[in-house]
Every structure is written in C-alpha cells, then in structure tokens.
mmCIF file of C-alpha atoms in Angstrom:
data_model
loop_
_atom_site.group_PDB
_atom_site.id
_atom_site.type_symbol
_atom_site.label_atom_id
_atom_site.label_comp_id
_atom_site.label_asym_id
_atom_site.label_seq_id
_atom_site.Cartn_x
_atom_site.Cartn_y
_atom_site.Cartn_z
ATOM 1 C CA UNK A 1 0.031 0.135 0.183
ATOM 2 C CA UNK A 2 1.061 3.606 -0.801
ATOM 3 C CA UNK A 3 4.404 1.947 -2.718
ATOM 4 C CA UNK A 4 5.366 4.256 -5.835
ATOM 5 C CA UNK A 5 4.635 2.498 -8.919
ATOM 6 C CA UNK A 6 7.619 1.306 -11.422
ATOM 7 C CA UNK A 7 7.614 3.454 -14.227
ATOM 8 C CA UNK A 8 7.795 1.440 -17.621
ATOM 9 C CA UNK A 9 10.751 2.781 -19.569
ATOM 10 C CA UNK A 10 10.025 4.691 -22.369
ATOM 11 C CA UNK A 11 10.191 3.716 -26.341
ATOM 12 C CA UNK A 12 10.541 0.236 -24.927
ATOM 13 C CA UNK A 13 7.464 -2.000 -26.426
ATOM 14 C CA UNK A 14 6.155 -4.926 -24.232
ATOM 15 C CA UNK A 15 6.854 -8.562 -25.014
ATOM 16 C CA UNK A 16 3.365 -9.655 -26.798
ATOM 17 C CA UNK A 17 3.258 -13.673 -26.592
ATOM 18 C CA UNK A 18 0.113 -14.648 -28.861
ATOM 19 C CA UNK A 19 -1.248 -18.220 -27.610
ATOM 20 C CA UNK A 20 -0.520 -21.822 -29.711
ATOM 21 C CA UNK A 21 -3.496 -22.225 -32.493
ATOM 22 C CA UNK A 22 -5.735 -24.779 -31.908
ATOM 23 C CA UNK A 23 -9.147 -23.982 -33.342
ATOM 24 C CA UNK A 24 -9.808 -24.462 -36.837
ATOM 25 C CA UNK A 25 -11.826 -21.412 -37.390
ATOM 26 C CA UNK A 26 -9.868 -18.740 -35.564
ATOM 27 C CA UNK A 27 -6.832 -19.925 -38.270
ATOM 28 C CA UNK A 28 -9.078 -19.305 -41.247
ATOM 29 C CA UNK A 29 -9.872 -15.640 -39.395
ATOM 30 C CA UNK A 30 -6.493 -14.749 -39.146
ATOM 31 C CA UNK A 31 -5.502 -15.979 -42.645
ATOM 32 C CA UNK A 32 -8.624 -14.069 -44.321
ATOM 33 C CA UNK A 33 -7.832 -10.820 -41.890
ATOM 34 C CA UNK A 34 -3.962 -11.211 -43.129
ATOM 35 C CA UNK A 35 -4.992 -11.187 -46.459
ATOM 36 C CA UNK A 36 -7.346 -7.968 -46.449
ATOM 37 C CA UNK A 37 -5.043 -6.179 -44.528
ATOM 38 C CA UNK A 38 -2.261 -6.711 -46.784
ATOM 39 C CA UNK A 39 -4.243 -6.225 -50.015
ATOM 40 C CA UNK A 40 -5.213 -2.649 -48.034
ATOM 41 C CA UNK A 41 -1.737 -2.105 -47.197
ATOM 42 C CA UNK A 42 -0.534 -2.515 -51.286
ATOM 43 C CA UNK A 43 -3.156 0.037 -52.028
ATOM 44 C CA UNK A 44 -2.154 2.369 -49.691
ATOM 45 C CA UNK A 45 1.728 2.311 -50.606
ATOM 46 C CA UNK A 46 0.572 2.879 -54.452
ATOM 47 C CA UNK A 47 -1.463 5.986 -52.949
ATOM 48 C CA UNK A 48 1.632 7.187 -50.670
ATOM 49 C CA UNK A 49 -0.885 7.483 -47.715
ATOM 50 C CA UNK A 50 1.669 7.436 -45.097
ATOM 51 C CA UNK A 51 -1.051 7.702 -41.958
ATOM 52 C CA UNK A 52 -3.161 5.016 -43.137
ATOM 53 C CA UNK A 53 0.046 2.718 -43.884
ATOM 54 C CA UNK A 54 1.015 3.665 -40.831
ATOM 55 C CA UNK A 55 -2.327 2.059 -39.539
ATOM 56 C CA UNK A 56 -2.574 -0.779 -41.085
ATOM 57 C CA UNK A 57 1.085 -1.833 -40.390
ATOM 58 C CA UNK A 58 0.038 -1.381 -36.478
ATOM 59 C CA UNK A 59 -3.017 -3.702 -37.319
ATOM 60 C CA UNK A 60 -0.957 -6.359 -39.197
ATOM 61 C CA UNK A 61 1.606 -6.292 -36.414
ATOM 62 C CA UNK A 62 -1.219 -6.386 -33.581
ATOM 63 C CA UNK A 63 -2.952 -9.431 -35.522
ATOM 64 C CA UNK A 64 0.738 -11.370 -34.954
ATOM 65 C CA UNK A 65 2.319 -10.462 -38.002
ATOM 66 C CA UNK A 66 3.354 -12.668 -41.010
ATOM 67 C CA UNK A 67 4.462 -15.486 -38.399
ATOM 68 C CA UNK A 68 0.832 -15.934 -37.206
ATOM 69 C CA UNK A 69 0.040 -15.968 -40.857
ATOM 70 C CA UNK A 70 2.108 -19.178 -41.424
ATOM 71 C CA UNK A 71 1.224 -20.268 -37.741
ATOM 72 C CA UNK A 72 -2.867 -20.145 -39.200
ATOM 73 C CA UNK A 73 -1.504 -21.632 -42.204
ATOM 74 C CA UNK A 74 0.117 -24.791 -40.398
ATOM 75 C CA UNK A 75 -2.394 -25.592 -38.679
ATOM 76 C CA UNK A 76 -5.357 -25.419 -41.903
ATOM 77 C CA UNK A 77 -3.027 -27.203 -43.993
ATOM 78 C CA UNK A 78 -2.421 -29.844 -41.035
ATOM 79 C CA UNK A 79 -6.054 -30.507 -40.488
ATOM 80 C CA UNK A 80 -7.216 -30.258 -44.410
ATOM 81 C CA UNK A 81 -4.205 -31.388 -46.473
ATOM 82 C CA UNK A 82 -5.952 -30.108 -49.526
ATOM 83 C CA UNK A 83 -3.157 -28.376 -51.397
ATOM 84 C CA UNK A 84 -0.844 -32.085 -51.223
ATOM 85 C CA UNK A 85 -4.328 -33.716 -51.718
ATOM 86 C CA UNK A 86 -5.263 -31.848 -54.809
ATOM 87 C CA UNK A 87 -1.257 -31.937 -56.303
ATOM 88 C CA UNK A 88 -0.931 -36.018 -55.759
ATOM 89 C CA UNK A 89 -4.576 -36.783 -57.341
ATOM 90 C CA UNK A 90 -3.963 -34.030 -60.710
ATOM 91 C CA UNK A 91 -0.565 -35.642 -61.627
ATOM 92 C CA UNK A 92 -1.729 -39.240 -60.384
ATOM 93 C CA UNK A 93 -4.884 -38.164 -63.465
ATOM 94 C CA UNK A 94 -2.485 -36.391 -66.031
ATOM 95 C CA UNK A 95 -0.871 -39.859 -65.914
ATOM 96 C CA UNK A 96 2.494 -38.010 -64.826
ATOM 97 C CA UNK A 97 3.109 -40.498 -61.490
ATOM 98 C CA UNK A 98 5.947 -42.538 -62.605
ATOM 99 C CA UNK A 99 5.501 -46.150 -62.532
ATOM 100 C CA UNK A 100 8.148 -48.201 -60.626
ATOM 101 C CA UNK A 101 11.636 -47.982 -62.086
ATOM 102 C CA UNK A 102 11.131 -44.396 -63.265
ATOM 103 C CA UNK A 103 12.785 -41.622 -62.289
ATOM 104 C CA UNK A 104 11.204 -39.337 -59.392
ATOM 105 C CA UNK A 105 9.261 -36.143 -60.549
ATOM 106 C CA UNK A 106 11.780 -33.178 -59.835
ATOM 107 C CA UNK A 107 9.305 -30.766 -58.158
ATOM 108 C CA UNK A 108 10.098 -26.809 -56.365
ATOM 109 C CA UNK A 109 7.609 -26.475 -53.781
ATOM 110 C CA UNK A 110 7.361 -22.457 -53.352
ATOM 111 C CA UNK A 111 6.520 -21.508 -49.697
ATOM 112 C CA UNK A 112 6.480 -24.705 -48.149
ATOM 113 C CA UNK A 113 4.975 -24.620 -44.730
ATOM 114 C CA UNK A 114 5.245 -27.996 -43.720
ATOM 115 C CA UNK A 115 6.866 -31.838 -45.678
ATOM 116 C CA UNK A 116 3.430 -33.537 -46.889
ATOM 117 C CA UNK A 117 4.583 -32.866 -50.321
ATOM 118 C CA UNK A 118 7.923 -33.418 -49.284
ATOM 119 C CA UNK A 119 7.523 -36.968 -48.096
ATOM 120 C CA UNK A 120 5.897 -38.070 -51.514
ATOM 121 C CA UNK A 121 7.757 -41.425 -52.493
ATOM 122 C CA UNK A 122 7.386 -40.444 -56.225
ATOM 123 C CA UNK A 123 8.721 -37.001 -56.275
ATOM 124 C CA UNK A 124 12.271 -35.997 -55.527
ATOM 125 C CA UNK A 125 11.284 -32.060 -53.967
ATOM 126 C CA UNK A 126 13.299 -28.630 -53.333
ATOM 127 C CA UNK A 127 11.022 -26.907 -50.873
ATOM 128 C CA UNK A 128 11.718 -23.549 -50.035
ATOM 129 C CA UNK A 129 10.579 -20.472 -48.112
ATOM 130 C CA UNK A 130 11.412 -17.414 -47.433
ATOM 131 C CA UNK A 131 11.406 -17.623 -43.275
ATOM 132 C CA UNK A 132 11.444 -21.796 -42.868
ATOM 133 C CA UNK A 133 9.716 -23.403 -40.225
ATOM 134 C CA UNK A 134 11.500 -27.079 -40.697
ATOM 135 C CA UNK A 135 15.061 -28.100 -41.059
ATOM 136 C CA UNK A 136 13.943 -29.715 -44.248
ATOM 137 C CA UNK A 137 12.650 -26.593 -46.121
ATOM 138 C CA UNK A 138 15.719 -24.977 -47.421
ATOM 139 C CA UNK A 139 15.222 -20.877 -46.435
ATOM 140 C CA UNK A 140 15.472 -18.683 -49.396
ATOM 141 C CA UNK A 141 13.742 -16.166 -50.930
ATOM 142 C CA UNK A 142 12.214 -17.710 -54.481
ATOM 143 C CA UNK A 143 12.958 -14.375 -56.615
ATOM 144 C CA UNK A 144 16.577 -15.294 -55.451
ATOM 145 C CA UNK A 145 16.536 -18.585 -56.657
ATOM 146 C CA UNK A 146 18.372 -19.389 -60.541
ATOM 147 C CA UNK A 147 15.961 -20.715 -62.955
ATOM 148 C CA UNK A 148 16.978 -22.996 -65.148
ATOM 149 C CA UNK A 149 14.461 -25.276 -66.704
ATOM 150 C CA UNK A 150 15.125 -28.094 -64.341
ATOM 151 C CA UNK A 151 11.682 -28.585 -62.818
ATOM 152 C CA UNK A 152 8.611 -31.463 -63.993
ATOM 153 C CA UNK A 153 6.637 -29.823 -61.525
ATOM 154 C CA UNK A 154 6.288 -26.426 -59.430
ATOM 155 C CA UNK A 155 3.880 -26.480 -56.411
ATOM 156 C CA UNK A 156 2.950 -22.681 -55.957
ATOM 157 C CA UNK A 157 0.073 -23.045 -52.897
ATOM 158 C CA UNK A 158 -1.422 -19.805 -51.229
ATOM 159 C CA UNK A 159 2.090 -17.778 -52.102
ATOM 160 C CA UNK A 160 1.263 -15.503 -54.813
ATOM 161 C CA UNK A 161 -1.431 -13.821 -53.256
ATOM 162 C CA UNK A 162 1.278 -12.865 -50.191
ATOM 163 C CA UNK A 163 3.535 -11.285 -52.937
ATOM 164 C CA UNK A 164 3.495 -7.280 -52.090
ATOM 165 C CA UNK A 165 2.992 -5.867 -55.538
ATOM 166 C CA UNK A 166 1.396 -6.475 -59.019
ATOM 167 C CA UNK A 167 5.011 -6.045 -60.300
ATOM 168 C CA UNK A 168 6.084 -8.996 -58.440
ATOM 169 C CA UNK A 169 2.762 -11.413 -58.806
ATOM 170 C CA UNK A 170 4.162 -10.679 -62.531
ATOM 171 C CA UNK A 171 7.427 -11.617 -62.439
ATOM 172 C CA UNK A 172 7.075 -14.586 -60.212
ATOM 173 C CA UNK A 173 4.295 -16.200 -63.072
ATOM 174 C CA UNK A 174 7.618 -15.602 -65.146
ATOM 175 C CA UNK A 175 10.307 -17.039 -63.271
ATOM 176 C CA UNK A 176 7.392 -20.333 -62.659
ATOM 177 C CA UNK A 177 7.206 -20.656 -66.473
ATOM 178 C CA UNK A 178 11.210 -20.456 -66.541
ATOM 179 C CA UNK A 179 11.872 -22.784 -63.996
ATOM 180 C CA UNK A 180 9.911 -25.911 -65.405
ATOM 181 C CA UNK A 181 10.903 -28.037 -68.193
ATOM 182 C CA UNK A 182 8.330 -28.100 -71.312
ATOM 183 C CA UNK A 183 5.670 -29.818 -70.769
ATOM 184 C CA UNK A 184 6.031 -29.276 -67.038
ATOM 185 C CA UNK A 185 3.080 -28.895 -64.461
ATOM 186 C CA UNK A 186 2.237 -25.780 -62.447
ATOM 187 C CA UNK A 187 0.371 -26.305 -59.573
ATOM 188 C CA UNK A 188 -0.852 -22.914 -58.569
ATOM 189 C CA UNK A 189 -3.434 -21.575 -55.466
ATOM 190 C CA UNK A 190 -4.810 -18.772 -53.964
ATOM 191 C CA UNK A 191 -7.657 -17.014 -52.384
ATOM 192 C CA UNK A 192 -11.050 -17.124 -54.502
ATOM 193 C CA UNK A 193 -11.636 -13.724 -52.873
ATOM 194 C CA UNK A 194 -8.356 -12.136 -54.598
ATOM 195 C CA UNK A 195 -9.862 -12.530 -57.848
ATOM 196 C CA UNK A 196 -13.551 -13.439 -57.787
ATOM 197 C CA UNK A 197 -16.588 -10.683 -56.818
ATOM 198 C CA UNK A 198 -18.295 -11.303 -53.717
ATOM 199 C CA UNK A 199 -21.491 -9.709 -52.867
ATOM 200 C CA UNK A 200 -21.728 -6.551 -50.693
ATOM 201 C CA UNK A 201 -25.296 -5.342 -49.205
ATOM 202 C CA UNK A 202 -26.248 -1.607 -49.601
ATOM 203 C CA UNK A 203 -26.017 0.610 -46.794
ATOM 204 C CA UNK A 204 -30.221 0.976 -46.725
ATOM 205 C CA UNK A 205 -31.216 -1.875 -44.064
ATOM 206 C CA UNK A 206 -28.791 -4.460 -46.442
ATOM 207 C CA UNK A 207 -31.453 -4.752 -48.790
ATOM 208 C CA UNK A 208 -30.023 -5.219 -52.790
ATOM 209 C CA UNK A 209 -26.302 -6.290 -53.057
ATOM 210 C CA UNK A 210 -23.576 -4.462 -54.924
ATOM 211 C CA UNK A 211 -20.490 -6.086 -56.224
ATOM 212 C CA UNK A 212 -16.896 -5.163 -55.820
ATOM 213 C CA UNK A 213 -13.482 -7.084 -56.357
ATOM 214 C CA UNK A 214 -12.865 -7.481 -52.778
ATOM 215 C CA UNK A 215 -8.774 -7.544 -53.034
ATOM 216 C CA UNK A 216 -9.255 -3.929 -54.512
ATOM 217 C CA UNK A 217 -8.510 -5.093 -58.093
ATOM 218 C CA UNK A 218 -11.477 -4.315 -60.249
ATOM 219 C CA UNK A 219 -9.338 -5.597 -63.021
ATOM 220 C CA UNK A 220 -8.438 -8.640 -62.338
ATOM 221 C CA UNK A 221 -10.741 -11.744 -62.722
ATOM 222 C CA UNK A 222 -10.177 -15.880 -62.750
ATOM 223 C CA UNK A 223 -10.898 -15.005 -66.974
ATOM 224 C CA UNK A 224 -7.829 -12.364 -66.880
ATOM 225 C CA UNK A 225 -5.450 -14.768 -64.822
ATOM 226 C CA UNK A 226 -6.049 -17.333 -67.378
ATOM 227 C CA UNK A 227 -5.468 -15.154 -70.120
ATOM 228 C CA UNK A 228 -2.147 -13.941 -68.337
ATOM 229 C CA UNK A 229 -1.323 -17.694 -68.390
ATOM 230 C CA UNK A 230 -1.751 -18.301 -71.399
ATOM 231 C CA UNK A 231 0.347 -15.540 -72.843
ATOM 232 C CA UNK A 232 2.930 -16.355 -70.291
ATOM 233 C CA UNK A 233 2.986 -19.983 -72.878
ATOM 234 C CA UNK A 234 0.840 -21.849 -69.685
ATOM 235 C CA UNK A 235 -2.178 -24.030 -71.076
ATOM 236 C CA UNK A 236 -4.861 -24.424 -68.545
ATOM 237 C CA UNK A 237 -5.362 -28.207 -67.633
ATOM 238 C CA UNK A 238 -7.886 -27.790 -65.122
ATOM 239 C CA UNK A 239 -9.270 -25.437 -62.450
ATOM 240 C CA UNK A 240 -11.164 -26.854 -59.142
ATOM 241 C CA UNK A 241 -12.314 -24.427 -55.960
ATOM 242 C CA UNK A 242 -13.160 -24.964 -52.796
ATOM 243 C CA UNK A 243 -15.284 -22.615 -50.923
ATOM 244 C CA UNK A 244 -11.913 -20.614 -50.396
ATOM 245 C CA UNK A 245 -9.757 -21.762 -52.342
ATOM 246 C CA UNK A 246 -9.000 -21.737 -56.264
ATOM 247 C CA UNK A 247 -7.056 -24.470 -57.286
ATOM 248 C CA UNK A 248 -5.157 -24.079 -61.021
ATOM 249 C CA UNK A 249 -3.416 -27.318 -62.813
ATOM 250 C CA UNK A 250 -1.364 -25.619 -65.863
ATOM 251 C CA UNK A 251 0.937 -27.228 -68.421
ATOM 252 C CA UNK A 252 3.643 -25.360 -70.122
ATOM 253 C CA UNK A 253 3.483 -25.246 -73.607
ATOM 254 C CA UNK A 254 5.427 -22.810 -75.240
ATOM 255 C CA UNK A 255 8.242 -20.103 -74.203
ATOM 256 C CA UNK A 256 7.219 -17.019 -73.635
ATOM 257 C CA UNK A 257 6.665 -14.881 -76.820
ATOM 258 C CA UNK A 258 7.599 -11.501 -76.197
ATOM 259 C CA UNK A 259 9.555 -10.626 -72.713
ATOM 260 C CA UNK A 260 9.025 -7.144 -72.829
ATOM 261 C CA UNK A 261 5.628 -7.006 -73.842
ATOM 262 C CA UNK A 262 4.911 -8.834 -70.250
ATOM 263 C CA UNK A 263 7.207 -6.154 -68.151
ATOM 264 C CA UNK A 264 4.389 -5.341 -65.080
ATOM 265 C CA UNK A 265 2.647 -7.963 -65.903
ATOM 266 C CA UNK A 266 -0.643 -7.604 -63.615
ATOM 267 C CA UNK A 267 -0.211 -3.974 -63.860
ATOM 268 C CA UNK A 268 -0.382 -3.132 -68.095
ATOM 269 C CA UNK A 269 -1.296 -6.540 -69.182
ATOM 270 C CA UNK A 270 -4.931 -6.694 -66.733
ATOM 271 C CA UNK A 271 -5.199 -3.164 -67.911
ATOM 272 C CA UNK A 272 -4.627 -3.575 -71.436
ATOM 273 C CA UNK A 273 -7.424 -6.505 -71.592
ATOM 274 C CA UNK A 274 -9.929 -4.729 -69.226
ATOM 275 C CA UNK A 275 -10.091 -1.874 -71.267
ATOM 276 C CA UNK A 276 -10.204 -3.984 -74.802
ATOM 277 C CA UNK A 277 -13.127 -6.064 -72.950
ATOM 278 C CA UNK A 278 -14.975 -2.888 -72.273
ATOM 279 C CA UNK A 279 -14.606 -1.330 -76.523
ATOM 280 C CA UNK A 280 -15.853 -4.522 -77.118
ATOM 281 C CA UNK A 281 -19.164 -4.513 -74.464
#
C-alpha cells in the first residue's frame, strides 16, 4: 500500500505472447484478415497514404504479423491437407505419376510450410520458403533462385497472393514458367477472394447487393488470370475450387512469346485486357 509504481521505460515495447493456435475457425479468421490487410496496405503504398499505411501496419502487427499467418496456415494445411491431396490427385490423373523403376518427378515447392509434399515417395522435392519452419525446408527467397528449366512440377500454393506488388506477382509467374521444363506442370492455388467478386449489401437496411472486387483490384478476375497464364506460355489443364480456394493446374507449352511486352504483368496487361473487353461491350 502506498508504494511507488515502477515506471515503464519509454520507447520500449512490451513483449507480446500469442497463444498457440488450435482452432480451425480462428486460423481461418487470421488468414482471411491477413490477406485483407495486406491488400489494403498495398493500395496505401501505391497511393502514398502514409497515415493509413502506419495504421494498417500496426493492425497487421497486432494480428501477429507473418509469423502468426504462417502458424494459421500450418494448422489449416495439417487439418485439411487440401493442397497436397490436390497435387497428388492431379498428377496421377494426368498420368504424370512415375511407375516402378521410373525416375522421380523433380519438384519445386515454393512457400513450403510443412513436409506433406516433401515426403511423397515418387517426387524429388526441393522445398523452399522465405522463412523456413522446418530443417528440411530451405530458407531462401524464390526471387533469388536461378531458373534453369530443371523441374517437372512446381507447387505454388497460397503464395502469389502474399507477394507485395502487382509487378512482383507478374515476375513470379514469369519465373515459375522459366523454372519448368517443357510440358512441366504448374500447380497454382490462391484465395478465391483475390480474383472473384463478392456481394456487398447496400447501406439501406442491407437490401439489394453491390459487387466489388474484394482485393481492391477490379481489373483482376479468373478469366484475366487465365489469359495472362496463356500469354506467358501455359495451357490450363484444369481448375477446381473449394469454398475458399481456387486450384489451377497448368502445363508449360511454349516459351514466352514477347518478354518485353510482359513487363509489369499484373499491371499493364490486366489494364490492356480490361480496356479491350470494355470496348467490345
């Protein structure tokens, strides 16, 4: 009683400890909010809105940042195994799965957060991530890996949506193409919310619906993404969707026809395609 309170030293932020994730619902909430904030943050950078950028960065920090997002993603993939099942099923259906005495398929897994694909007995996997959480996953930035066209399969699951800018997302697609052998298979997945429009209620009592691109990029859609993949030199083999995720299987069929024309892929090309579509209406 009556003792002096100890003052916290200024400028030192207290250590925040987050509880381990065990709930699938909580993990989905975290991944969804992380995607929303990341896309909003990208828009503020483009608009040079420093005040809003600071606010969003704090909100991301309070959420737990990329580390918490990775924890949530690990929990979801451990529980659902949707990406690895999809990879194995598609390669088997396409008759790419090697039979006895055939060499394993050389595989690059970008953004690996577990060893489900790494442990597949008929795949020879190089698993990489910018921040490895397992000793068998190589810690390296995908953009720093030399591309030599050596892989039969590339798995890019829920990664491209985390790349910061449209230009870098375009560069990632170009590099994925370059890493593959001819007739190599790209297994690409991303949140449906990134390229699909969702209904939003009007302010008047929730009556009626307005549609908007949830990632703040009305020039992007599944159709435009498919056109971009075709322009690069991919042929869409098939496309599946869960309630939350879009799964795209594409095969490398040709070299990039005009590399200079594909600079800033997610910016200039989508604007051009959108402009062409609007003129045809």
